[in-house]
Coordinates of N, CA and C in Angstrom, one line a residue:
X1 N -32.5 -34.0 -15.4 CA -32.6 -34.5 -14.0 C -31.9 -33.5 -13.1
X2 N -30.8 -32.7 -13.6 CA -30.3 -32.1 -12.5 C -30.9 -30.6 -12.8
X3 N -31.2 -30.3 -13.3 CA -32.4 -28.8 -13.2 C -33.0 -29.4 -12.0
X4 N -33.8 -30.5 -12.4 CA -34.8 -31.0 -10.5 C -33.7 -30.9 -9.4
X5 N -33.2 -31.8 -9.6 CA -32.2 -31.6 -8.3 C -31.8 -30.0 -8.0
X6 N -31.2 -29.4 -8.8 CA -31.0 -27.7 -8.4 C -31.9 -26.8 -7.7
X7 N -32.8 -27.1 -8.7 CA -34.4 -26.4 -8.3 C -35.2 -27.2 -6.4
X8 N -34.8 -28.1 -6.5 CA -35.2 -28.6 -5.5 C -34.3 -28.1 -4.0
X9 N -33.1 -28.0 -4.2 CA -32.4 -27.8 -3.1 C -32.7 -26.1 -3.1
X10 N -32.6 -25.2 -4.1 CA -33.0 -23.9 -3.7 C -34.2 -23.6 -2.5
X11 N -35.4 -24.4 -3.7 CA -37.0 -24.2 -3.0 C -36.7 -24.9 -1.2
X12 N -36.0 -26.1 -1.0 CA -35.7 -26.5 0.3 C -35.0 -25.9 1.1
X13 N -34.1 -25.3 0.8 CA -33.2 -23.9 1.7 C -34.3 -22.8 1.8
X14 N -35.0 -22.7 0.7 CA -35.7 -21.3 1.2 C -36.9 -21.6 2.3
X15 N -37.7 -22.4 1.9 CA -38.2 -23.0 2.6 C -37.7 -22.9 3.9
X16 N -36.3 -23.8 4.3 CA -35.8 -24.1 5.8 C -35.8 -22.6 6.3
X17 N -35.2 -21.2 5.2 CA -34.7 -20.0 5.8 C -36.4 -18.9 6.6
X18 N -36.9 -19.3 5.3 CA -38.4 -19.0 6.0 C -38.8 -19.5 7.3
X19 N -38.9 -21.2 7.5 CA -39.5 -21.3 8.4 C -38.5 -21.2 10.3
X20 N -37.0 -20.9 9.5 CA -36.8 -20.3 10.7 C -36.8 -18.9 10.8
X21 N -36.8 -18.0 10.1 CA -37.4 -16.8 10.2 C -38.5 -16.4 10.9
X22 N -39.8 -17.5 10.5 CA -40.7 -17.5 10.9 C -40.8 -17.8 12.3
X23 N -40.1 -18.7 12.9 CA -40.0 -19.3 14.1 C -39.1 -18.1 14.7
X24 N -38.3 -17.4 14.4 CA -38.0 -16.2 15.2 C -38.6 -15.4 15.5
X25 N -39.3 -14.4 14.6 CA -40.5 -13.8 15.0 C -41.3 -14.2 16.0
X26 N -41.6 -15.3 16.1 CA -42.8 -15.5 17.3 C -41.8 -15.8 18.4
X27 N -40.4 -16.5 18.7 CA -40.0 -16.6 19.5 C -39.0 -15.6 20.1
X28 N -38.3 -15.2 19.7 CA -37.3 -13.7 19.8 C -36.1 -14.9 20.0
X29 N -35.6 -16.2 19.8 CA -34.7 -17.1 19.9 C -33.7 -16.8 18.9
X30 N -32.8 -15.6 19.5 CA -31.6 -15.3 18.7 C -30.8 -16.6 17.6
X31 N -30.7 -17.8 18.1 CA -29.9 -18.8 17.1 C -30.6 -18.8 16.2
X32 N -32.4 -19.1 15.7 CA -32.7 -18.9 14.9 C -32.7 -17.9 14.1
X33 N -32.5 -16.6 14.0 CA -32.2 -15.6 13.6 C -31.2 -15.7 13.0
X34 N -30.0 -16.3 13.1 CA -28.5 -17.0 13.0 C -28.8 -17.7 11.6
X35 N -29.6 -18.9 12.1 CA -30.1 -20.0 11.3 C -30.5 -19.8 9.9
X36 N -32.0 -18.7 10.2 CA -32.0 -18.2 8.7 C -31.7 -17.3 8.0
X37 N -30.5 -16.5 8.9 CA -30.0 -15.6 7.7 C -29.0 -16.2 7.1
X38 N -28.2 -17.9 7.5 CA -27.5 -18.8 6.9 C -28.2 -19.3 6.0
X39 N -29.5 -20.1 5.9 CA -30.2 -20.4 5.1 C -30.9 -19.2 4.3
X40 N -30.7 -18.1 4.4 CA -31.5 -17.4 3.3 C -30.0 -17.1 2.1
X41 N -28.7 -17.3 2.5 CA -28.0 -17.0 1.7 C -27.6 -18.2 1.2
X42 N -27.7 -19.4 1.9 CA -27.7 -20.6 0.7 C -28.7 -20.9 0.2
X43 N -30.0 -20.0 0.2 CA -30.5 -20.3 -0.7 C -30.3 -19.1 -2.0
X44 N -29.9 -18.2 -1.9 CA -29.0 -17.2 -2.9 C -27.7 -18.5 -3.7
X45 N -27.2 -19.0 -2.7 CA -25.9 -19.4 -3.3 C -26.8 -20.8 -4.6
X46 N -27.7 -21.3 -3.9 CA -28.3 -22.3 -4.7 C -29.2 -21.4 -6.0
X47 N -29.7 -20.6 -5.9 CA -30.4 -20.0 -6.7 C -29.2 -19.3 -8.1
X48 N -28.3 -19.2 -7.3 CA -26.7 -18.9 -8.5 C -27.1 -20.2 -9.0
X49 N -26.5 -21.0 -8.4 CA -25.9 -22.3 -8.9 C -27.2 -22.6 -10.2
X50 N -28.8 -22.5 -10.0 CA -29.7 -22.6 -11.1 C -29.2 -22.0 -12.1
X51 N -29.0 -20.4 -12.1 CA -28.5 -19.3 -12.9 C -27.3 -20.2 -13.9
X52 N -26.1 -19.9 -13.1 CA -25.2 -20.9 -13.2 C -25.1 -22.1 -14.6
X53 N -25.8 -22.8 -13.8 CA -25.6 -24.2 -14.4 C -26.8 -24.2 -15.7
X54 N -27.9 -23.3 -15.7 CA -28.9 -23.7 -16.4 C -29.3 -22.2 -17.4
X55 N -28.9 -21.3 -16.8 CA -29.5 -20.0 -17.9 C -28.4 -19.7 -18.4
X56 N -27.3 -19.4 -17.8 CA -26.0 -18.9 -18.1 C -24.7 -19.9 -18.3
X57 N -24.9 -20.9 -19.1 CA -23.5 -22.3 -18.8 C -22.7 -22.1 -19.1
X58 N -22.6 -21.0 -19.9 CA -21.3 -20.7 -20.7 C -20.5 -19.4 -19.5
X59 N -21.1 -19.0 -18.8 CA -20.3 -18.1 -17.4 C -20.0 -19.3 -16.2
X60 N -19.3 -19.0 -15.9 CA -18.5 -19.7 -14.5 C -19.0 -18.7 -13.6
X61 N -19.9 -19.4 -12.9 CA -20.5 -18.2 -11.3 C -19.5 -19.2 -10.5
X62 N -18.8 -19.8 -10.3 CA -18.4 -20.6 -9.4 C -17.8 -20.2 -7.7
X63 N -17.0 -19.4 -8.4 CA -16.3 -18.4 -7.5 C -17.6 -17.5 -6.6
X64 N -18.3 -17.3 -7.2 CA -19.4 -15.9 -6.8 C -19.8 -17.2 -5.9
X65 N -20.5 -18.4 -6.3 CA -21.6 -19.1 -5.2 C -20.5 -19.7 -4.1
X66 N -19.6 -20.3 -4.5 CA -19.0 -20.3 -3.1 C -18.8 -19.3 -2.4
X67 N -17.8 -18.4 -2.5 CA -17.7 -17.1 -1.7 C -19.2 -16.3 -1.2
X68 N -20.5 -16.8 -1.8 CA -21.7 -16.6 -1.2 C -21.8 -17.7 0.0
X69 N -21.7 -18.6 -0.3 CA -21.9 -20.1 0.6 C -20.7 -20.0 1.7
X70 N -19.9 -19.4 1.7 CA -19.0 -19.2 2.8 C -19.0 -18.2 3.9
X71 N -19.6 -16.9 3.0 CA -20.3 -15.9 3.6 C -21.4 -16.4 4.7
X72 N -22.6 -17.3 3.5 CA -23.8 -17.6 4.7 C -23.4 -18.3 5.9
X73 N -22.0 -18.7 5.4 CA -21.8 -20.2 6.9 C -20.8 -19.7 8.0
X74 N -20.5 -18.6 7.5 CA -19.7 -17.0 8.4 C -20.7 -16.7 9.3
X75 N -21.6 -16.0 8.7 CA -22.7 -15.4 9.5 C -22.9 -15.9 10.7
X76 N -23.4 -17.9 10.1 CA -23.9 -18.9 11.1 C -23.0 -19.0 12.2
X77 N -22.0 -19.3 11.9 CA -20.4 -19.4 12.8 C -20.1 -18.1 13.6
X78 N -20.7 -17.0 13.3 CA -20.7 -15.4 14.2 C -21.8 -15.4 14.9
X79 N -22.5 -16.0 14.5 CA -24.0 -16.2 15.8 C -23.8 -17.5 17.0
X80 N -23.1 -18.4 16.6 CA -23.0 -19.3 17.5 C -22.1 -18.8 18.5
X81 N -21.3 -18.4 18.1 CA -20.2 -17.5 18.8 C -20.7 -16.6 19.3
X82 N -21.2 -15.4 19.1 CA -21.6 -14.9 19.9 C -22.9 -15.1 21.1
X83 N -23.8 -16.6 20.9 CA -24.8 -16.6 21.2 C -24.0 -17.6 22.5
X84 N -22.7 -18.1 22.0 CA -22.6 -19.1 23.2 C -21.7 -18.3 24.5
X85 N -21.3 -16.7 24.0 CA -20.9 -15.7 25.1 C -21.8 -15.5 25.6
X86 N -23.1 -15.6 25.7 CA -24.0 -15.0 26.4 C -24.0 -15.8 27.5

């Protein structure tokens, strides 16, 4: 059951990261751009966590996906910031 659950939050983050990517391109709407480069790295950090939990159990990625997941919510947190000086 929890392969689904893993597998599922990856495919849904990439999903979200795409379709705001996508929505930037046609719009030039800087926060989206923000948006999905946070969601394209949680979906890296989820795609560890598969790695992780399911190919590799005997390695501790732990450290790696958080400090990925903190990274992506950095990024987000430096776009908001800068988008709300404008």
């Amino acid at each position: 059951m929890s392969e689904i659950v893993y597998t599922l939050c990856a495919v849904t983050s990439a999903l979200c990261a795409g379709l705001l990517l996508k929505a930037y391109s046609q719009s030039r709407f800087r926060l989206l751009l923000w948006g999905g480069l946070c969601f394209a790295g949680l979906t890296l950090t989820n795609v560890l966590l598969v790695v992780d939990k399911l190919v590799v159990p005997e390695t501790d990625l732990s450290v790696l996906r958080l400090l990925l997941g903190l990274i992506s919510l950095m990024v987000f947190l430096a776009g908001l910031i800068l988008e709300g000086e404008r």
